[in-house]
PDB file of C-alpha atoms and ligand atoms in Angstrom:
ATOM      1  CA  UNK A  26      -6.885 -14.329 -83.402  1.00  0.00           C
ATOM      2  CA  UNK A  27      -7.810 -10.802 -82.427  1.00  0.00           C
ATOM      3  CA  UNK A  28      -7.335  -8.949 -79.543  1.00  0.00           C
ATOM      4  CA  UNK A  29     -11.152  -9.448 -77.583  1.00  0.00           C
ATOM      5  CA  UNK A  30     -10.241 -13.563 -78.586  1.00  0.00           C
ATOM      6  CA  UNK A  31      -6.770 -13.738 -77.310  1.00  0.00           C
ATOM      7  CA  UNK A  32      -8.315 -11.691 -73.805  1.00  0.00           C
ATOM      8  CA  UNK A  33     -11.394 -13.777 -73.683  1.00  0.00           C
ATOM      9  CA  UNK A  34      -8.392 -16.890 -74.067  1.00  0.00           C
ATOM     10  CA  UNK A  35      -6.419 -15.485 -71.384  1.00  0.00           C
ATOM     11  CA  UNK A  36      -9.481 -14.704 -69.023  1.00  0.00           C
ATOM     12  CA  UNK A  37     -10.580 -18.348 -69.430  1.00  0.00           C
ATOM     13  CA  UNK A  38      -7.052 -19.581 -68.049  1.00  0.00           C
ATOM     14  CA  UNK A  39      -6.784 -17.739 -64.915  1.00  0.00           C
ATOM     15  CA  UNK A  40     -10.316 -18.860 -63.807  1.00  0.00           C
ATOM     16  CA  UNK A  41     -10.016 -19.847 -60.437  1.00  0.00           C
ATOM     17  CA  UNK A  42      -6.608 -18.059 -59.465  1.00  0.00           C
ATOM     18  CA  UNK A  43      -6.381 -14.797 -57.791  1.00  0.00           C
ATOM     19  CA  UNK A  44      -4.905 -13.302 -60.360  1.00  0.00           C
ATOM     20  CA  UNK A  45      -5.806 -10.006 -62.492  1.00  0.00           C
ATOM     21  CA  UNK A  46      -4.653  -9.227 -65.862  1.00  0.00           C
ATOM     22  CA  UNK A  47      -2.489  -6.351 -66.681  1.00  0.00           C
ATOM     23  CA  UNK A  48      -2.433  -5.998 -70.292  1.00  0.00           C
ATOM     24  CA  UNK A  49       1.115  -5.112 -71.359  1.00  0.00           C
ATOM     25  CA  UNK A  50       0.434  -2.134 -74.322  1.00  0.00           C
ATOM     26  CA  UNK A  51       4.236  -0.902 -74.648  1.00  0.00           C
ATOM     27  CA  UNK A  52       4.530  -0.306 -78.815  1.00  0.00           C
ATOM     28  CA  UNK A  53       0.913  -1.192 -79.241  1.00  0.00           C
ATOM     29  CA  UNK A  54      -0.753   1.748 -81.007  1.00  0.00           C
ATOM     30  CA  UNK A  55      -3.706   3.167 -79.409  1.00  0.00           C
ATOM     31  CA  UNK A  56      -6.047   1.712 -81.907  1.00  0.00           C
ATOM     32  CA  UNK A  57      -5.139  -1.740 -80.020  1.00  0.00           C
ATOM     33  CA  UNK A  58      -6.092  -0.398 -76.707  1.00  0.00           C
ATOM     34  CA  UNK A  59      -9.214   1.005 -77.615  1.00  0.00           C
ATOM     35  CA  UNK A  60      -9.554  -3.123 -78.848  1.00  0.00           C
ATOM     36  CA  UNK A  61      -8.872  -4.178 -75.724  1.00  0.00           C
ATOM     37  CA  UNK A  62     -10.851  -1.270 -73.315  1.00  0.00           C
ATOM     38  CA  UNK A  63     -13.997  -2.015 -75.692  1.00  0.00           C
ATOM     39  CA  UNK A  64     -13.459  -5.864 -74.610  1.00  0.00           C
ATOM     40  CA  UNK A  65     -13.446  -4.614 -70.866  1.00  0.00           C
ATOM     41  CA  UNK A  66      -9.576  -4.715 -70.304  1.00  0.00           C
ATOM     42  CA  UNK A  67      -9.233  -1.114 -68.390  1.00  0.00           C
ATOM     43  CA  UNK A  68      -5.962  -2.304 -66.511  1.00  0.00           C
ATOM     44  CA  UNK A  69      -2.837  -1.311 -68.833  1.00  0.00           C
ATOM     45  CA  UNK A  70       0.847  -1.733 -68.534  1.00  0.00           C
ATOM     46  CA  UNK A  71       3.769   0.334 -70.275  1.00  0.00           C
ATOM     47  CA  UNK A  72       7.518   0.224 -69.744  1.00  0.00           C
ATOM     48  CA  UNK A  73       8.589   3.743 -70.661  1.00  0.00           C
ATOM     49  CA  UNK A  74       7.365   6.868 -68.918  1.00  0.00           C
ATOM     50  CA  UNK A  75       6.655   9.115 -72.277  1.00  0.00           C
ATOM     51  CA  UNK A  76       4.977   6.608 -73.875  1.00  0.00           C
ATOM     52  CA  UNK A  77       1.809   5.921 -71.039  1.00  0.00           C
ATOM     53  CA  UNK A  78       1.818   9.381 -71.048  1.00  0.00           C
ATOM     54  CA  UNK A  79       0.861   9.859 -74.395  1.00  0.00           C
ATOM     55  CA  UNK A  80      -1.405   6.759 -74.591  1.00  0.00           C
ATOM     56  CA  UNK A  81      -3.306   8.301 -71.290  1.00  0.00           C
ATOM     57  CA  UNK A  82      -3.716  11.857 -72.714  1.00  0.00           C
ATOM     58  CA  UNK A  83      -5.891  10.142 -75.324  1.00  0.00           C
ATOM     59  CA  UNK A  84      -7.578   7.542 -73.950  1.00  0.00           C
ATOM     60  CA  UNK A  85     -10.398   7.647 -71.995  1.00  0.00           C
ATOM     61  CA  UNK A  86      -9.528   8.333 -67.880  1.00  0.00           C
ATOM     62  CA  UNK A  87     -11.363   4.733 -65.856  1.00  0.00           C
ATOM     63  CA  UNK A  88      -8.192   2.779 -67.237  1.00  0.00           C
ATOM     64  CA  UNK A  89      -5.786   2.003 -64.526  1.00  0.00           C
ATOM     65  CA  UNK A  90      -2.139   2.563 -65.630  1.00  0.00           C
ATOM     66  CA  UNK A  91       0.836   0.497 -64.229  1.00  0.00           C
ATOM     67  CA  UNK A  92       4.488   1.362 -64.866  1.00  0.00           C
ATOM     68  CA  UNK A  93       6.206  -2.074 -65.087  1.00  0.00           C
ATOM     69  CA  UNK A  94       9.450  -1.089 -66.966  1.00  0.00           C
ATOM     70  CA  UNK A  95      12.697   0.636 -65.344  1.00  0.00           C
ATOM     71  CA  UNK A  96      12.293   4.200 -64.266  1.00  0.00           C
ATOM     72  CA  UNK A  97      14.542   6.756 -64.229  1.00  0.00           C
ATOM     73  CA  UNK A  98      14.243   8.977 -61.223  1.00  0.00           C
ATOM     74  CA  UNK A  99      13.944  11.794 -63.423  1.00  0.00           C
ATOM     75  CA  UNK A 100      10.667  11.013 -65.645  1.00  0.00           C
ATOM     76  CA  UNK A 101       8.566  10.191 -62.272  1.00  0.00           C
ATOM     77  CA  UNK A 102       7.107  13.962 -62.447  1.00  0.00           C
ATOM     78  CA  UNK A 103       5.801  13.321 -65.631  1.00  0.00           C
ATOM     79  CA  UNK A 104       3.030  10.213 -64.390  1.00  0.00           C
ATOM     80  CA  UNK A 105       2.725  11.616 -60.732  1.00  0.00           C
ATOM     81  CA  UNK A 106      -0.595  12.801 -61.524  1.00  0.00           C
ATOM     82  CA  UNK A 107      -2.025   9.685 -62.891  1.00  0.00           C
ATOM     83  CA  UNK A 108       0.132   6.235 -62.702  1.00  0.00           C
ATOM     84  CA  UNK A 109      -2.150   4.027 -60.658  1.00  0.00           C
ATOM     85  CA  UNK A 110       0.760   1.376 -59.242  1.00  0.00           C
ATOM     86  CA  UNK A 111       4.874   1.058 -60.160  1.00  0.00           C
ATOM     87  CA  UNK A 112       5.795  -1.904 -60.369  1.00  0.00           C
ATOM     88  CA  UNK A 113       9.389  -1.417 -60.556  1.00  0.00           C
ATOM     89  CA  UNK A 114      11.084   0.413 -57.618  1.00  0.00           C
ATOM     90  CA  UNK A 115      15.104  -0.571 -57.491  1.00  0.00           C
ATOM     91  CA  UNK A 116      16.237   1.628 -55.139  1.00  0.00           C
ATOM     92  CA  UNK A 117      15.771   4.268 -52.212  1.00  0.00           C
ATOM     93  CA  UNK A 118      16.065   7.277 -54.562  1.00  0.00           C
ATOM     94  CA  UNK A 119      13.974   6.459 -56.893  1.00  0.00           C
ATOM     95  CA  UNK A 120      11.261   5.871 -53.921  1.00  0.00           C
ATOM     96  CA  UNK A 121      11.944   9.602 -52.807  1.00  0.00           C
ATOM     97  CA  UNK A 122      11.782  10.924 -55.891  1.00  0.00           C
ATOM     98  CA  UNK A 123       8.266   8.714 -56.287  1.00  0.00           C
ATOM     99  CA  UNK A 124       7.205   9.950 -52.537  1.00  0.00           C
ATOM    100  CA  UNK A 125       7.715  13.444 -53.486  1.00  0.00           C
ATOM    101  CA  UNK A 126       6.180  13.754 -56.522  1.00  0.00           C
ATOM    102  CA  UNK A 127       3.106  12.355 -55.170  1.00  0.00           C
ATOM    103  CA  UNK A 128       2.908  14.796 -52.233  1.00  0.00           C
ATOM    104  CA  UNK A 129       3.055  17.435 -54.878  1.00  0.00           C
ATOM    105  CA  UNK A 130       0.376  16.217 -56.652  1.00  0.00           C
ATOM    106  CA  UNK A 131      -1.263  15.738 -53.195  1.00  0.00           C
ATOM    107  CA  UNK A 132      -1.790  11.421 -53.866  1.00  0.00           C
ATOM    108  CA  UNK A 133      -0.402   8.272 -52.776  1.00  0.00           C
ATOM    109  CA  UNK A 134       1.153   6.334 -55.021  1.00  0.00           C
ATOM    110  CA  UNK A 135       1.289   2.639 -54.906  1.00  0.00           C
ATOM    111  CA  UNK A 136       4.591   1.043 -55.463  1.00  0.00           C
ATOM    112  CA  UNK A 137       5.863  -3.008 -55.772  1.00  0.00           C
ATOM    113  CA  UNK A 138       9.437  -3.170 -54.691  1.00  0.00           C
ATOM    114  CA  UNK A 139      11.209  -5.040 -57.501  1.00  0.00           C
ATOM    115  CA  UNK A 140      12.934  -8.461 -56.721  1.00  0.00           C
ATOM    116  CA  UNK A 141      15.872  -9.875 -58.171  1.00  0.00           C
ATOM    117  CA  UNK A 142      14.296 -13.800 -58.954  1.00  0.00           C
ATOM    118  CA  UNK A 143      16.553 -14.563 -61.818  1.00  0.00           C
ATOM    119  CA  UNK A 144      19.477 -16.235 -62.670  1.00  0.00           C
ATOM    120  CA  UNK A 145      20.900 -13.731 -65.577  1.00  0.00           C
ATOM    121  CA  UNK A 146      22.960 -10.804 -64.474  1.00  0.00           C
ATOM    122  CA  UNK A 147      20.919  -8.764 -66.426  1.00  0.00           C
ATOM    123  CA  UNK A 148      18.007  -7.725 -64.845  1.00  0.00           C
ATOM    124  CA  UNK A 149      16.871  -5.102 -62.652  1.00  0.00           C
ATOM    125  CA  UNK A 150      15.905  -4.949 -59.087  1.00  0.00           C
ATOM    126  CA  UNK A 151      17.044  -5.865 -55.659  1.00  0.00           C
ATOM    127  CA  UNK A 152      18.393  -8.738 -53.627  1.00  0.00           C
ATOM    128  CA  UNK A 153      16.166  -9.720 -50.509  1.00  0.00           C
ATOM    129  CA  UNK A 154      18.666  -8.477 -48.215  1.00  0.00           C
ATOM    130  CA  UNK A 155      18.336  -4.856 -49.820  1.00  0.00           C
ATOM    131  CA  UNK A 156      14.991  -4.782 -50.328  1.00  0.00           C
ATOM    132  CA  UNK A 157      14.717  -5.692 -46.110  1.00  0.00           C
ATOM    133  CA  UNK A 158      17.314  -2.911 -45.215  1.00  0.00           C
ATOM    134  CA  UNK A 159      15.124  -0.379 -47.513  1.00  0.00           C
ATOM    135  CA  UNK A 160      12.506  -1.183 -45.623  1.00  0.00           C
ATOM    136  CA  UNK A 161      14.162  -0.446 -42.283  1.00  0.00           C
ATOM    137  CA  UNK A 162      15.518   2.918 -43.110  1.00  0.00           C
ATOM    138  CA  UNK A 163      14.242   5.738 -41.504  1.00  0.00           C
ATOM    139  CA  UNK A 164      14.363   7.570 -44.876  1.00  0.00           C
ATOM    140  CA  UNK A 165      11.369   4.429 -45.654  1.00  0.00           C
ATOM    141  CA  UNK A 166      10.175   5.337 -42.177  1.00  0.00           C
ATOM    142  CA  UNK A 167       9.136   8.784 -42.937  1.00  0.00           C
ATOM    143  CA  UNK A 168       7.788   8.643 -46.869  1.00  0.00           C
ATOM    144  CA  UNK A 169       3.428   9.569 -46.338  1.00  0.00           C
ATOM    145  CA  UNK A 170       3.070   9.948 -50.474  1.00  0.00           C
ATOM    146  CA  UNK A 171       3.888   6.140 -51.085  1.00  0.00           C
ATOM    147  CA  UNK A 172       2.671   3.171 -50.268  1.00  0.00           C
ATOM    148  CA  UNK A 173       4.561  -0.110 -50.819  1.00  0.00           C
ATOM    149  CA  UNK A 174       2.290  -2.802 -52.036  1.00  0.00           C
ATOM    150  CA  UNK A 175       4.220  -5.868 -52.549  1.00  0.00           C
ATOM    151  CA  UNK A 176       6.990  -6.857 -54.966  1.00  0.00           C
ATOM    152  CA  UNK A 177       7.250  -7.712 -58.571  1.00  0.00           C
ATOM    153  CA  UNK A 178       9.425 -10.250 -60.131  1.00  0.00           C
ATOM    154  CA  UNK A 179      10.777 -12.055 -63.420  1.00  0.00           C
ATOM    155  CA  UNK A 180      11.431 -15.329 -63.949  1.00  0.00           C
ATOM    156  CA  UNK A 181      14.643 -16.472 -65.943  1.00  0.00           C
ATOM    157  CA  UNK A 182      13.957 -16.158 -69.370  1.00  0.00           C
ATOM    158  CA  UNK A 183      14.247 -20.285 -70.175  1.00  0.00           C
ATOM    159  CA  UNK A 184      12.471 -23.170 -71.608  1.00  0.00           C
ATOM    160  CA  UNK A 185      12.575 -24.785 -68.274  1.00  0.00           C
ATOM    161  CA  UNK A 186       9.153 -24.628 -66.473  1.00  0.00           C
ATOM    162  CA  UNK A 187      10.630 -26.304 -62.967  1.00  0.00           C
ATOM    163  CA  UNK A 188      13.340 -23.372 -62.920  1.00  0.00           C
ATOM    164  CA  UNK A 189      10.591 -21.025 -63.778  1.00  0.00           C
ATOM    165  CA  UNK A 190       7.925 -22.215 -61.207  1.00  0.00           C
ATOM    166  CA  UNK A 191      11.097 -22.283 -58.761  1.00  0.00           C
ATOM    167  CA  UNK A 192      11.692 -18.508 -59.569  1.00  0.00           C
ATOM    168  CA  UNK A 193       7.844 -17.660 -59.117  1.00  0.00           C
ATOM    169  CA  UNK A 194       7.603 -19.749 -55.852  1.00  0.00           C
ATOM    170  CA  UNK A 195      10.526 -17.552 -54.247  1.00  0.00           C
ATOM    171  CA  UNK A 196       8.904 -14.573 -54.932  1.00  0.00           C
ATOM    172  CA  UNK A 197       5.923 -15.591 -53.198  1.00  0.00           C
ATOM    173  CA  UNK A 198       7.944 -17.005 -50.088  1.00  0.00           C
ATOM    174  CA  UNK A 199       9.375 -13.899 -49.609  1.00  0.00           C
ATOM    175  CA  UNK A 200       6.259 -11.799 -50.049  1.00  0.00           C
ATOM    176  CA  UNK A 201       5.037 -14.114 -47.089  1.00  0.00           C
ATOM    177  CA  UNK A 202       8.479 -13.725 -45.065  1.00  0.00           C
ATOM    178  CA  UNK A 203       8.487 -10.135 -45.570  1.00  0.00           C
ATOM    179  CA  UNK A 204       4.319 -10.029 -44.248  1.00  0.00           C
ATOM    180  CA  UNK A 205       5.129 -11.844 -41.729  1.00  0.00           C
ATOM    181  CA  UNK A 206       7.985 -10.086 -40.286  1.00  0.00           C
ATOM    182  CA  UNK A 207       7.436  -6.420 -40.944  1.00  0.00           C
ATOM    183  CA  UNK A 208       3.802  -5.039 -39.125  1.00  0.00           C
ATOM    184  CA  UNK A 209       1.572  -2.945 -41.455  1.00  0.00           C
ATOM    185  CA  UNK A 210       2.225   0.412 -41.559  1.00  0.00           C
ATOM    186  CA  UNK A 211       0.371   3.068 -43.261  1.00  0.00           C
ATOM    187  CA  UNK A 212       2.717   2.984 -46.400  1.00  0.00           C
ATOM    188  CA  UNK A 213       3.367  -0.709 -45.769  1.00  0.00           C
ATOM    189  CA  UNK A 214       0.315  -2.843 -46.976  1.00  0.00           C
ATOM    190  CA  UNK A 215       1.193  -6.340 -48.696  1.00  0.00           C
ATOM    191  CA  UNK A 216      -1.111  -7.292 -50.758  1.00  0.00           C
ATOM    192  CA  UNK A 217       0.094  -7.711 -54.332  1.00  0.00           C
ATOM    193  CA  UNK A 218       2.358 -10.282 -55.852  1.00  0.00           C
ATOM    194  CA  UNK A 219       3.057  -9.282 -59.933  1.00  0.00           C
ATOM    195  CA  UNK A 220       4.825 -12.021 -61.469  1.00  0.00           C
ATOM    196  CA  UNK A 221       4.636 -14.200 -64.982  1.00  0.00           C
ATOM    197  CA  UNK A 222       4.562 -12.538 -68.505  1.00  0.00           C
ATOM    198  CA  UNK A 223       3.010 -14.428 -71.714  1.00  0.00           C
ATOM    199  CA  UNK A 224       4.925 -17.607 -71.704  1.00  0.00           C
ATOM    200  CA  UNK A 225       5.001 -18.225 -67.948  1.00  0.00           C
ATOM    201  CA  UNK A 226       2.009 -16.193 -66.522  1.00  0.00           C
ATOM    202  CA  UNK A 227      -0.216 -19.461 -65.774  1.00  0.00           C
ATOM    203  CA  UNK A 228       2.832 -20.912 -63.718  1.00  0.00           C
ATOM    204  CA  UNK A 229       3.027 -17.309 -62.019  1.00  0.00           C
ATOM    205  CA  UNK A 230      -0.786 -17.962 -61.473  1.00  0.00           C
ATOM    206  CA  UNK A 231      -0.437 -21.364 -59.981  1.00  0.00           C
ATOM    207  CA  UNK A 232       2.455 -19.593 -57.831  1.00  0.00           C
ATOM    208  CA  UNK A 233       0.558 -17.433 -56.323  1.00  0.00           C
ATOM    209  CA  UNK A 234       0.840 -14.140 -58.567  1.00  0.00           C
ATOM    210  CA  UNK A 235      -2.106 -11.359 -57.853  1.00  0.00           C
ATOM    211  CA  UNK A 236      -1.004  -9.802 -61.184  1.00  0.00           C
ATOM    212  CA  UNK A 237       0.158 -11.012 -64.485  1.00  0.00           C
ATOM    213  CA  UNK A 238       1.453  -8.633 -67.139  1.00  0.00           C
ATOM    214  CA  UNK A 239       0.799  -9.719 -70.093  1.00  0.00           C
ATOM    215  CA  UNK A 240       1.478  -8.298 -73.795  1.00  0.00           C
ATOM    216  CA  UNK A 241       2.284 -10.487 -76.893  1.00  0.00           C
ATOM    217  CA  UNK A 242      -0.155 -13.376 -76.050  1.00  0.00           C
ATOM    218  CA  UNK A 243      -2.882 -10.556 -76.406  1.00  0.00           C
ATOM    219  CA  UNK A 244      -1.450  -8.346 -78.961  1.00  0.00           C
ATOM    220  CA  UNK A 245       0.524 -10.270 -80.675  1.00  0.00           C
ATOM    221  CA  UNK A 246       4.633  -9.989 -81.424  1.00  0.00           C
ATOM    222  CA  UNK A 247       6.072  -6.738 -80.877  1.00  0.00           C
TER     223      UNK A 247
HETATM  224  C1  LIG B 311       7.107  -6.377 -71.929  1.00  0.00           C
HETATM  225  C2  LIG B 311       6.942  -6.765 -70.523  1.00  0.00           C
HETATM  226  C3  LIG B 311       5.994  -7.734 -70.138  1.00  0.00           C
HETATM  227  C4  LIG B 311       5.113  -8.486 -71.116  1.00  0.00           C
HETATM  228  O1  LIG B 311       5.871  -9.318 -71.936  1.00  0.00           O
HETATM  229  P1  LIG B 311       5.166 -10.367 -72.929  1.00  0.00           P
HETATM  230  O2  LIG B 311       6.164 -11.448 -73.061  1.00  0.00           O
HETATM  231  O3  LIG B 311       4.926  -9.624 -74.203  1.00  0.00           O
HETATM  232  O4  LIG B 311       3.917 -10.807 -72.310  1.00  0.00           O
HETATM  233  C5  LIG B 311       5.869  -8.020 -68.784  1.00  0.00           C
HETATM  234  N1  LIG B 311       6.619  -7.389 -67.856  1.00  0.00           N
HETATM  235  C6  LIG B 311       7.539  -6.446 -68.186  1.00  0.00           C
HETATM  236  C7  LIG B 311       8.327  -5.816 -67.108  1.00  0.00           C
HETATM  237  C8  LIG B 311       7.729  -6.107 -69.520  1.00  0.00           C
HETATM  238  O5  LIG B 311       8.634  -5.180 -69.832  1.00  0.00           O
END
């Protein structure tokens, strides 16, 4: 199937949800997002900081780029200018670092806090508990560059759709918790929820995701 099929596929499944696609392009060569822009797929997620880079310089500037990966605290200069959300912040540094890049390049940067949904050890993020005490520091308090979004999650990498759905629906409980509890704030605006990947993105759509990030059911196997 090519790459406008697979999209048109995809597009056709998350009829009626809320959420929006976020092509996953990480290893794809360009000539496979210049496939998917001319199909009308401007919304683009990578997973290492060089590579967007390089796939931004040349392609053409109305496509939205999302950092989904882990970030070091040191390659956040290098997107500043550009990234349009991250979805993958872990910690309190790496938000500084995020918050003061942006006020150098005079911009606010949207960023998902990254929750830990899973059952493996493996994965990154943070617990509920840490991602509420980030959000009650003063240090959180007093960032005017960012602009926390909502929260990102992935689900257990199984066969079993219950544990998945389980995952997803936690997520989305505390997305509503944290709304509930915590009052806007100018770089507090819940809005997003960016959950489910190619095997599991149309339970993450049932769930409640806002975005879905998805790479090898459009591109194919990396
Ligand atoms: C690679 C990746 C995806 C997409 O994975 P697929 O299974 O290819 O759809 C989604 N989210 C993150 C964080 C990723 O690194």
């Amino acid at each position: 199937m090519s790459i406008a099929k697979n999209l048109d596929n995809i597009k056709f499944q998350l009829q009626g949800t809320s959420a929006r696609l976020i092509a996953v392009t990480k290893t794809k060569p360009i000539a496979d997002l210049e496939e998917a822009y001319q199909a009308g797929c401007k919304i683009f997620g990578e997973n290492k900081v060089q590579e967007m880079v390089e796939k931004w310089e040349i392609l053409p500037k109305d496509i939205e780029w999302h950092l989904i990966g882990h970030l070091q605290s040191n390659k956040v200069k290098y997107m500043a200018s550009f990234v349009t959300m991250i979805h993958s912040v872990d910690s309190l540094k790496l938000l500084q670092e995020i918050n003061k890049q942006a006020t150098k390049n005079n911009r606010i940067i949207d960023c998902l806090l990254q929750i830990y949904i899973a059952e493996e050890e493996t994965k990154f993020g943070l617990s509920q508990d840490e991602a509420k005490e980030l959000l009650n520091s003063d240090e959180f308090h007093s960032m005017n560059n960012i602009r926390i979004v909502g929260v990102m999650g992935m689900a257990t990498n199984t066969d079993d759709e219950n544990q998945i759905r389980l995952e997803f629906r936690s997520l989305k409980t505390f997305f509503e918790e944290l709304k509930q509890q915590t009052p806007e704030t100018e770089n507090f605006q819940l809005k997003e929820i960016s959950m489910g990947m190619s095997g599991d993105f149309l339970i993450a759509a049932e769930e409640g995701a806002t975005l879905v990030r998805v790479g090898s059911a459009i591109f194919g196997h990396r």
